[in-house]
mmCIF file of C-alpha atoms in Angstrom:
data_model
loop_
_atom_site.group_PDB
_atom_site.id
_atom_site.type_symbol
_atom_site.label_atom_id
_atom_site.label_comp_id
_atom_site.label_asym_id
_atom_site.label_seq_id
_atom_site.Cartn_x
_atom_site.Cartn_y
_atom_site.Cartn_z
ATOM 1 C CA UNK A 1 66.833 106.120 44.693
ATOM 2 C CA UNK A 2 69.186 103.243 43.327
ATOM 3 C CA UNK A 3 72.166 105.958 45.263
ATOM 4 C CA UNK A 4 70.968 106.407 48.728
ATOM 5 C CA UNK A 5 70.697 102.503 48.797
ATOM 6 C CA UNK A 6 74.149 102.342 47.932
ATOM 7 C CA UNK A 7 75.558 104.790 50.968
ATOM 8 C CA UNK A 8 73.133 103.621 53.622
ATOM 9 C CA UNK A 9 74.748 99.728 52.954
ATOM 10 C CA UNK A 10 77.879 101.424 53.481
ATOM 11 C CA UNK A 11 77.457 103.302 55.412
ATOM 12 C CA UNK A 12 75.848 100.300 57.805
ATOM 13 C CA UNK A 13 79.036 98.761 56.904
ATOM 14 C CA UNK A 14 81.805 101.215 58.126
ATOM 15 C CA UNK A 15 79.730 100.856 61.466
ATOM 16 C CA UNK A 16 79.480 96.799 61.517
ATOM 17 C CA UNK A 17 83.867 97.354 60.680
ATOM 18 C CA UNK A 18 84.125 99.683 63.361
ATOM 19 C CA UNK A 19 81.813 98.061 66.233
ATOM 20 C CA UNK A 20 83.899 94.240 65.450
ATOM 21 C CA UNK A 21 87.160 96.082 65.462
ATOM 22 C CA UNK A 22 86.384 97.304 68.650
ATOM 23 C CA UNK A 23 85.247 94.921 70.355
ATOM 24 C CA UNK A 24 89.075 93.527 69.518
ATOM 25 C CA UNK A 25 90.114 96.104 70.271
ATOM 26 C CA UNK A 26 88.505 96.220 74.113
ATOM 27 C CA UNK A 27 89.498 92.351 74.171
ATOM 28 C CA UNK A 28 93.411 92.908 73.666
ATOM 29 C CA UNK A 29 93.963 95.980 76.006
ATOM 30 C CA UNK A 30 92.345 93.810 78.660
ATOM 31 C CA UNK A 31 95.122 92.467 80.612
ATOM 32 C CA UNK A 32 96.318 88.408 80.837
ATOM 33 C CA UNK A 33 94.411 86.306 83.346
ATOM 34 C CA UNK A 34 97.572 85.281 85.214
ATOM 35 C CA UNK A 35 96.240 84.446 88.420
ATOM 36 C CA UNK A 36 99.042 86.425 90.846
ATOM 37 C CA UNK A 37 98.111 87.130 94.519
ATOM 38 C CA UNK A 38 99.004 90.255 96.771
ATOM 39 C CA UNK A 39 98.706 89.816 100.199
ATOM 40 C CA UNK A 40 99.776 92.281 102.824
ATOM 41 C CA UNK A 41 103.530 92.557 101.389
ATOM 42 C CA UNK A 42 103.474 89.286 99.294
ATOM 43 C CA UNK A 43 103.044 88.804 95.776
ATOM 44 C CA UNK A 44 102.328 85.239 95.091
ATOM 45 C CA UNK A 45 102.926 84.243 91.694
ATOM 46 C CA UNK A 46 101.644 81.114 89.736
ATOM 47 C CA UNK A 47 100.833 78.345 91.789
ATOM 48 C CA UNK A 48 100.716 75.251 89.792
ATOM 49 C CA UNK A 49 101.033 71.329 90.605
ATOM 50 C CA UNK A 50 102.055 68.227 88.558
ATOM 51 C CA UNK A 51 99.526 65.347 87.135
ATOM 52 C CA UNK A 52 99.813 63.158 90.103
ATOM 53 C CA UNK A 53 100.419 58.383 90.184
ATOM 54 C CA UNK A 54 96.436 57.252 89.484
ATOM 55 C CA UNK A 55 95.550 56.125 93.103
ATOM 56 C CA UNK A 56 98.780 58.165 94.487
ATOM 57 C CA UNK A 57 98.410 59.826 98.419
ATOM 58 C CA UNK A 58 100.886 62.084 97.886
ATOM 59 C CA UNK A 59 101.908 65.151 95.144
ATOM 60 C CA UNK A 60 102.865 68.599 95.373
ATOM 61 C CA UNK A 61 101.740 72.284 94.914
ATOM 62 C CA UNK A 62 105.100 75.185 94.127
ATOM 63 C CA UNK A 63 104.274 78.771 93.901
ATOM 64 C CA UNK A 64 106.892 80.243 91.004
ATOM 65 C CA UNK A 65 107.894 83.122 93.475
ATOM 66 C CA UNK A 66 107.035 84.921 95.995
ATOM 67 C CA UNK A 67 108.768 88.874 95.991
ATOM 68 C CA UNK A 68 108.239 90.303 99.471
ATOM 69 C CA UNK A 69 108.722 93.602 98.852
ATOM 70 C CA UNK A 70 108.307 94.590 102.892
ATOM 71 C CA UNK A 71 110.689 95.967 105.331
ATOM 72 C CA UNK A 72 110.749 93.252 107.830
ATOM 73 C CA UNK A 73 110.926 89.554 107.473
ATOM 74 C CA UNK A 74 108.300 87.182 107.207
ATOM 75 C CA UNK A 75 107.616 83.119 107.314
ATOM 76 C CA UNK A 76 105.416 80.857 105.807
ATOM 77 C CA UNK A 77 103.730 78.936 108.486
ATOM 78 C CA UNK A 78 101.364 76.362 106.507
ATOM 79 C CA UNK A 79 98.826 75.847 104.240
ATOM 80 C CA UNK A 80 95.835 73.965 103.766
ATOM 81 C CA UNK A 81 93.699 72.648 100.230
ATOM 82 C CA UNK A 82 90.300 70.271 100.720
ATOM 83 C CA UNK A 83 92.286 68.021 98.165
ATOM 84 C CA UNK A 84 95.016 66.497 101.120
ATOM 85 C CA UNK A 85 94.296 66.263 105.179
ATOM 86 C CA UNK A 86 97.189 68.184 105.464
ATOM 87 C CA UNK A 87 100.034 69.835 103.145
ATOM 88 C CA UNK A 88 103.427 69.494 104.547
ATOM 89 C CA UNK A 89 106.083 72.222 104.205
ATOM 90 C CA UNK A 90 109.321 71.623 103.199
ATOM 91 C CA UNK A 91 113.435 71.441 102.083
ATOM 92 C CA UNK A 92 115.140 69.616 100.259
ATOM 93 C CA UNK A 93 112.367 66.511 100.577
ATOM 94 C CA UNK A 94 112.976 67.243 104.772
ATOM 95 C CA UNK A 95 109.073 68.923 106.429
ATOM 96 C CA UNK A 96 110.466 72.533 108.174
ATOM 97 C CA UNK A 97 108.291 74.527 110.300
ATOM 98 C CA UNK A 98 108.496 77.503 108.352
ATOM 99 C CA UNK A 99 109.763 79.213 104.978
ATOM 100 C CA UNK A 100 111.895 82.089 105.709
ATOM 101 C CA UNK A 101 110.602 85.153 103.709
ATOM 102 C CA UNK A 102 113.613 88.225 103.664
ATOM 103 C CA UNK A 103 112.988 91.611 103.773
ATOM 104 C CA UNK A 104 113.055 92.949 100.375
ATOM 105 C CA UNK A 105 113.872 89.586 98.453
ATOM 106 C CA UNK A 106 112.269 86.696 96.812
ATOM 107 C CA UNK A 107 111.256 82.789 96.877
ATOM 108 C CA UNK A 108 111.475 80.329 94.179
ATOM 109 C CA UNK A 109 108.956 77.289 95.461
ATOM 110 C CA UNK A 110 109.086 75.959 91.497
ATOM 111 C CA UNK A 111 109.097 71.978 91.026
ATOM 112 C CA UNK A 112 113.692 71.873 90.043
ATOM 113 C CA UNK A 113 113.952 73.938 93.785
ATOM 114 C CA UNK A 114 114.466 72.794 96.837
ATOM 115 C CA UNK A 115 110.813 74.316 98.942
ATOM 116 C CA UNK A 116 107.334 72.766 97.976
ATOM 117 C CA UNK A 117 104.406 72.488 99.211
ATOM 118 C CA UNK A 118 103.830 68.662 99.749
ATOM 119 C CA UNK A 119 100.035 67.319 99.565
ATOM 120 C CA UNK A 120 99.689 64.044 102.055
ATOM 121 C CA UNK A 121 96.389 62.746 101.991
ATOM 122 C CA UNK A 122 95.381 63.528 98.912
ATOM 123 C CA UNK A 123 92.080 62.031 98.204
ATOM 124 C CA UNK A 124 92.405 62.304 94.168
ATOM 125 C CA UNK A 125 94.806 61.767 91.293
ATOM 126 C CA UNK A 126 95.703 65.439 90.262
ATOM 127 C CA UNK A 127 95.127 65.541 86.401
ATOM 128 C CA UNK A 128 96.740 67.520 83.572
ATOM 129 C CA UNK A 129 94.458 70.939 83.397
ATOM 130 C CA UNK A 130 93.005 70.677 87.235
ATOM 131 C CA UNK A 131 92.669 73.677 89.103
ATOM 132 C CA UNK A 132 91.737 74.054 93.092
ATOM 133 C CA UNK A 133 92.038 75.773 95.913
ATOM 134 C CA UNK A 134 95.265 76.448 98.037
ATOM 135 C CA UNK A 135 95.318 78.938 101.576
ATOM 136 C CA UNK A 136 98.583 79.968 102.737
ATOM 137 C CA UNK A 137 99.706 81.801 106.436
ATOM 138 C CA UNK A 138 101.731 84.027 106.462
ATOM 139 C CA UNK A 139 102.747 84.525 110.300
ATOM 140 C CA UNK A 140 102.382 88.607 109.868
ATOM 141 C CA UNK A 141 100.952 89.426 106.253
ATOM 142 C CA UNK A 142 97.590 86.456 107.646
ATOM 143 C CA UNK A 143 95.939 84.642 104.492
ATOM 144 C CA UNK A 144 95.377 84.175 100.947
ATOM 145 C CA UNK A 145 93.420 81.365 99.207
ATOM 146 C CA UNK A 146 94.790 81.027 95.716
ATOM 147 C CA UNK A 147 94.110 78.831 92.653
ATOM 148 C CA UNK A 148 96.388 76.237 92.219
ATOM 149 C CA UNK A 149 96.916 74.937 88.336
ATOM 150 C CA UNK A 150 97.463 71.213 87.708
ATOM 151 C CA UNK A 151 99.742 71.481 84.367
ATOM 152 C CA UNK A 152 102.632 69.830 83.037
ATOM 153 C CA UNK A 153 105.550 72.300 82.911
ATOM 154 C CA UNK A 154 107.284 73.290 80.191
ATOM 155 C CA UNK A 155 110.357 70.740 79.936
ATOM 156 C CA UNK A 156 108.657 67.660 80.595
ATOM 157 C CA UNK A 157 108.954 65.640 84.056
ATOM 158 C CA UNK A 158 107.278 62.704 85.930
ATOM 159 C CA UNK A 159 104.147 62.288 87.255
ATOM 160 C CA UNK A 160 104.869 62.951 91.189
ATOM 161 C CA UNK A 161 105.526 60.727 93.230
#
């Protein structure tokens, strides 16, 4: 009888180890929860914004990259968010009507590039860790909504002014 109790305990322990191992494998094999979006032939990577200064009425949103996998050019023609009264497309700080997206190319809209989505009439301060929706409108691909992550970039910068 003592031998039977021992083998039963070993079998139970083996089952627990197997279940724990399977749980770890299931978690490890899941793809990373990226917040990339695809609309039409466009793949939009990592929407983010820098924290803003308290009381500031403006901020900016950025996109790590837009990859255009199609054969015809497209254009980003507008954007909106409930966090601001308007979103202005800008190049080197100047308003533009659209951002051209060449076929088969890619465009960087990062905080260290010349392009940005200026949030005007900001309704609250953007704080590190916050998330908010942003809707993009493309001439051919249509519309998509993505989640913007407010974060301090790896190379720390001052808040957006």
